[in-house]
Amino acid sequence: MPVSAAYIGIILIWSTTPLAIKWSAEDVGFLFGVFSRMLLGALICIALLTILGRKLPLHRHALHAYLAGGLGVFGSMLCVYWAAQYIPSGLISVLFGLTPIVTGLIAAVFLGEKAFTPSRLLGIALGITGLLVIFAQRLNLGDHMIWGVAGILLAVVLHSTSGVWMKNIGAKMSALEVTTGSLLFSAPLYFLIWLIFDGQLPHNMSTRAVGAILYLGIFGSVLGFLMYFYVLKHMEASRTALVTLVTPVLALFIGHQFNHEVLDMDVWLGSACILSGMLLYQWGPKLDAFYSQ
């Protein structure tokens, strides 16, 4: 597959995933929506491994990698599906755009990586300002949206922690193996959560909900992840990072256009601050190096 095609594929999948998450919970509840998605994704990954004649590694480093990946797949995505009940789909993508910043902070603490350059500190400050702009009015009004924002922020922390943990483990495994192991780790946990807190099979599922679950299981949980690792391997990191800037803008437009989501001015202003902060955090160190010469 051409790298450019995979790159465009990632942007399209990541931009449409937030809205698909909201649609997948229609008529069935978010617990069944996320469980069915992960189960489908796990089955597809197992089928791919079988077709390729490969076995899932079960050595110690592999199991640690599945546990670390499972933290992101289970903990993070459970928070996302719960929070999606309360906030517009586009805002999910914007808030998840904070992942590079949060990952950098966690890596600085646990891996000793340098994250606190002047431009990156300014980027972090802009990101926090954006959150405050989005939060401020809703704190006064007691808006339920605040719970959705808090849920996504927790998801970002769990997702970032999972990524740093994976890097620290350093297991040399393919993207398909890590994806399969992580899904196999998380799918039984999703089943238990659904069984305990819901346990009811849906009787009337809308076509849109079924389509969203299939889309997320095939594209969101499998193809998107595989294409991301493919692009990361064949393209410089700075160009790959552009995905996190393009997808939130596209996701806001898609949610507004196809789900009639109304976004207040404070959401737009807060999103602009967050995206500006991401831009500074990603490419600010190059400016620091240029001006220090």
Coordinates of C-alpha atoms in Angstrom, one line a residue:
M1 CA 0.0 0.0 0.0
P2 CA 1.3 3.5 -0.8
V3 CA 2.3 5.5 2.3
S4 CA 0.2 8.4 1.1
A5 CA -2.9 6.2 0.8
A6 CA -2.4 4.9 4.4
Y7 CA -1.9 8.4 5.6
I8 CA -5.2 9.6 4.1
G9 CA -6.8 6.5 5.4
I10 CA -5.7 7.3 9.0
I11 CA -7.1 10.9 8.8
L12 CA -10.5 9.7 7.5
I13 CA -10.8 6.9 10.1
W14 CA -9.7 9.0 13.0
S15 CA -12.0 11.9 11.9
T16 CA -15.1 9.7 11.6
T17 CA -14.5 7.4 14.7
P18 CA -15.9 9.9 17.3
L19 CA -19.2 10.2 15.4
A20 CA -19.3 6.4 14.8
I21 CA -18.9 5.9 18.6
K22 CA -21.9 8.1 19.3
W23 CA -24.0 6.3 16.6
S24 CA -22.9 2.8 17.8
A25 CA -24.5 3.4 21.2
E26 CA -27.9 4.3 19.7
D27 CA -30.7 1.9 20.9
V28 CA -28.1 -0.5 22.4
G29 CA -26.3 1.4 25.1
F30 CA -22.6 2.3 25.2
L31 CA -21.5 -0.9 27.0
F32 CA -22.9 -3.2 24.3
G33 CA -21.6 -0.9 21.6
V34 CA -18.0 -1.0 22.9
F35 CA -18.1 -4.7 23.7
S36 CA -19.4 -5.7 20.3
R37 CA -16.8 -3.5 18.6
M38 CA -13.9 -5.0 20.5
L39 CA -15.1 -8.5 20.1
L40 CA -15.5 -8.0 16.3
G41 CA -12.0 -6.5 16.1
A42 CA -10.4 -9.4 18.1
L43 CA -12.1 -12.0 15.8
I44 CA -10.8 -10.1 12.7
C45 CA -7.3 -10.0 14.1
I46 CA -7.3 -13.7 14.9
A47 CA -8.5 -14.4 11.4
L48 CA -5.7 -12.3 9.9
L49 CA -3.1 -14.1 12.0
T50 CA -4.5 -17.5 10.9
I51 CA -4.5 -16.4 7.2
L52 CA -0.9 -15.2 7.5
G53 CA 0.1 -18.5 9.3
R54 CA 1.4 -16.7 12.3
K55 CA 1.0 -17.5 16.0
L56 CA 0.4 -15.0 18.7
P57 CA 3.6 -14.6 20.8
L58 CA 3.0 -15.6 24.5
H59 CA 6.5 -14.9 26.0
R60 CA 6.9 -12.6 29.0
H61 CA 7.6 -9.4 27.0
A62 CA 4.6 -10.1 24.8
L63 CA 2.2 -10.5 27.7
H64 CA 3.5 -7.3 29.2
A65 CA 2.9 -5.6 25.9
Y66 CA -0.7 -6.9 25.7
L67 CA -1.3 -5.7 29.3
A68 CA 0.0 -2.3 28.5
G69 CA -2.0 -2.1 25.2
G70 CA -5.0 -3.4 27.0
L71 CA -4.9 -0.5 29.4
G72 CA -5.4 1.8 26.4
V73 CA -8.0 -0.4 24.7
F74 CA -10.1 -1.1 27.8
G75 CA -9.6 1.8 30.2
S76 CA -9.3 4.6 27.7
M77 CA -12.1 3.4 25.3
L78 CA -14.5 2.7 28.1
C79 CA -14.1 6.3 29.2
V80 CA -14.6 7.6 25.7
Y81 CA -17.8 5.6 25.1
W82 CA -19.2 6.8 28.5
A83 CA -18.2 10.4 27.8
A84 CA -19.6 10.4 24.3
Q85 CA -23.1 10.5 25.8
Y86 CA -22.5 14.0 27.0
I87 CA -20.4 15.9 24.5
P88 CA -20.4 16.5 20.7
S89 CA -18.3 14.0 18.7
G90 CA -16.0 16.7 17.3
L91 CA -15.0 17.8 20.8
I92 CA -13.9 14.2 21.5
S93 CA -11.4 14.4 18.7
V94 CA -10.2 17.9 19.8
L95 CA -9.6 16.8 23.4
F96 CA -7.9 13.6 22.3
G97 CA -5.5 15.9 20.4
L98 CA -4.0 16.6 23.8
T99 CA -2.5 13.1 23.7
P100 CA 1.0 14.2 22.5
I101 CA 1.2 16.7 25.3
V102 CA 0.1 14.3 28.0
T103 CA 2.3 11.6 26.6
G104 CA 5.3 14.0 26.7
L105 CA 4.6 14.9 30.3
I106 CA 4.3 11.3 31.4
A107 CA 7.4 10.3 29.4
A108 CA 9.3 13.1 31.0
V109 CA 8.4 11.8 34.5
F110 CA 8.9 8.1 33.9
L111 CA 11.3 7.8 31.0
G112 CA 13.4 11.0 31.6
E113 CA 12.5 12.4 28.2
K114 CA 12.9 16.2 27.7
A115 CA 9.5 17.8 27.4
F116 CA 9.8 21.2 29.1
T117 CA 11.4 23.4 26.4
P118 CA 10.1 27.0 26.4
S119 CA 7.9 26.5 23.3
R120 CA 6.5 23.2 24.7
L121 CA 5.7 24.9 28.0
L122 CA 3.8 27.6 26.0
G123 CA 2.0 24.8 24.1
I124 CA 1.0 23.2 27.3
A125 CA -0.2 26.5 28.7
L126 CA -2.3 27.1 25.6
G127 CA -3.8 23.6 25.9
I128 CA -4.7 24.2 29.5
T129 CA -6.2 27.6 28.5
G130 CA -8.3 25.9 25.9
L131 CA -9.7 23.5 28.5
L132 CA -10.5 26.3 30.9
V133 CA -12.3 28.2 28.1
I134 CA -14.5 25.1 27.4
F135 CA -15.0 24.3 31.1
A136 CA -15.6 27.8 32.5
Q137 CA -19.2 28.4 31.5
R138 CA -20.3 24.9 32.2
L139 CA -18.9 25.0 35.7
N140 CA -21.3 27.9 36.4
L141 CA -24.3 26.3 34.7
G142 CA -23.8 22.8 36.0
D143 CA -23.8 21.5 32.4
H144 CA -23.6 17.7 32.0
M145 CA -21.0 18.4 29.3
I146 CA -18.4 18.9 32.0
W147 CA -18.6 15.2 32.8
G148 CA -18.0 14.3 29.2
V149 CA -15.0 16.5 29.0
A150 CA -13.6 15.0 32.3
G151 CA -14.2 11.5 30.9
I152 CA -12.3 12.2 27.7
L153 CA -9.4 13.8 29.7
L154 CA -9.2 10.6 31.8
A155 CA -9.2 8.6 28.6
V156 CA -6.3 10.7 27.3
V157 CA -4.3 10.0 30.4
L158 CA -4.9 6.3 30.3
H159 CA -4.2 6.2 26.5
S160 CA -0.9 8.1 27.0
T161 CA 0.1 6.0 30.0
S162 CA -0.5 2.9 27.8
G163 CA 1.7 4.3 25.1
V164 CA 4.6 5.2 27.4
W165 CA 4.4 1.8 29.1
M166 CA 4.5 0.1 25.7
K167 CA 7.6 2.1 24.8
N168 CA 9.3 1.2 28.1
I169 CA 8.6 -2.5 27.5
G170 CA 10.2 -2.3 24.1
A171 CA 8.8 -5.6 22.8
K172 CA 9.8 -6.2 19.2
M173 CA 6.4 -7.2 17.8
S174 CA 4.3 -6.4 14.8
A175 CA 1.4 -4.1 15.0
L176 CA -1.0 -7.0 14.2
E177 CA 0.4 -9.0 17.1
V178 CA 0.1 -6.1 19.6
T179 CA -3.4 -5.2 18.4
T180 CA -4.6 -8.8 18.6
G181 CA -3.2 -9.3 22.1
S182 CA -4.6 -6.1 23.4
L183 CA -8.0 -6.8 22.0
L184 CA -8.0 -10.3 23.4
F185 CA -7.0 -8.9 26.8
S186 CA -9.8 -6.2 26.8
A187 CA -12.7 -8.1 25.2
P188 CA -13.4 -10.4 28.2
L189 CA -13.3 -7.4 30.5
Y190 CA -15.8 -5.5 28.3
F191 CA -18.0 -8.6 28.4
L192 CA -17.9 -8.7 32.2
I193 CA -18.6 -5.0 32.5
W194 CA -21.6 -5.3 30.1
L195 CA -22.9 -8.4 31.9
I196 CA -22.7 -6.8 35.3
F197 CA -24.1 -3.3 34.5
D198 CA -26.4 -4.1 31.6
G199 CA -26.6 -7.7 30.4
Q200 CA -29.5 -7.1 28.0
L201 CA -29.2 -8.0 24.4
P202 CA -30.7 -5.3 22.1
H203 CA -33.9 -6.3 20.4
N204 CA -34.3 -3.4 17.9
M205 CA -31.0 -2.1 16.6
S206 CA -31.1 0.7 14.1
T207 CA -29.3 0.3 10.8
R208 CA -27.1 3.2 11.7
A209 CA -26.0 1.6 15.0
V210 CA -25.2 -1.7 13.3
G211 CA -23.3 0.0 10.6
A212 CA -21.3 2.1 13.2
I213 CA -20.4 -1.0 15.2
L214 CA -19.2 -2.8 12.0
Y215 CA -17.3 0.2 10.9
L216 CA -15.6 0.6 14.3
G217 CA -14.8 -3.1 14.6
I218 CA -13.2 -3.3 11.1
F219 CA -11.7 0.1 10.5
G220 CA -11.4 1.7 13.9
S221 CA -10.0 -1.3 15.9
V222 CA -8.0 -3.1 13.1
L223 CA -7.2 -1.2 9.9
G224 CA -6.7 2.2 11.5
F225 CA -4.2 0.9 14.0
L226 CA -2.4 -1.2 11.4
M227 CA -2.1 1.8 9.0
Y228 CA -0.9 4.1 11.7
F229 CA 2.0 1.8 12.5
Y230 CA 2.7 1.4 8.8
V231 CA 2.9 5.1 8.3
L232 CA 4.9 5.6 11.4
K233 CA 7.5 3.2 10.1
H234 CA 7.8 4.7 6.6
M235 CA 7.3 8.4 7.3
E236 CA 9.1 10.9 9.5
A237 CA 7.4 11.6 12.9
S238 CA 6.8 15.3 12.2
R239 CA 4.6 14.5 9.2
T240 CA 2.8 11.7 11.1
A241 CA 2.1 14.1 13.9
L242 CA 0.1 16.4 11.5
V243 CA -2.7 13.8 11.7
T244 CA -3.5 15.0 15.2
L245 CA -3.9 18.5 13.9
V246 CA -6.0 17.7 10.9
T247 CA -8.4 15.1 12.4
P248 CA -10.0 17.4 15.1
V249 CA -10.9 20.1 12.6
L250 CA -12.4 17.5 10.2
A251 CA -14.2 15.7 13.1
L252 CA -15.8 19.0 14.2
F253 CA -17.1 19.6 10.7
I254 CA -18.4 16.0 10.3
G255 CA -20.2 16.1 13.6
H256 CA -21.8 19.4 12.7
Q257 CA -22.7 18.3 9.1
F258 CA -23.9 14.8 9.7
N259 CA -25.2 14.8 13.3
H260 CA -26.4 18.4 13.5
E261 CA -24.2 19.1 16.5
V262 CA -24.3 22.7 17.7
L263 CA -21.0 24.1 18.9
D264 CA -20.9 27.2 21.1
M265 CA -18.4 29.9 20.6
D266 CA -16.5 28.9 23.7
V267 CA -16.0 25.4 22.3
W268 CA -14.6 26.9 19.1
L269 CA -12.3 29.2 21.0
G270 CA -11.2 26.5 23.4
S271 CA -10.6 24.1 20.5
A272 CA -8.5 26.8 18.7
C273 CA -6.3 27.2 21.8
I274 CA -5.9 23.4 22.2
L275 CA -4.9 23.0 18.5
S276 CA -2.5 26.0 18.7
G277 CA -1.0 24.4 21.8
M278 CA -0.6 21.1 20.0
L279 CA 1.1 22.9 17.1
L280 CA 3.6 24.6 19.4
Y281 CA 4.3 21.4 21.3
Q282 CA 5.0 19.4 18.2
W283 CA 7.1 21.8 16.3
G284 CA 8.2 24.4 18.9
P285 CA 11.5 22.6 19.7
K286 CA 12.6 23.3 16.1
L287 CA 12.0 27.0 16.7
D288 CA 13.9 26.9 20.0
A289 CA 16.9 25.3 18.2
F290 CA 16.7 27.9 15.4
Y291 CA 16.7 30.9 17.7
S292 CA 19.4 29.5 19.9
Q293 CA 21.9 29.3 17.0

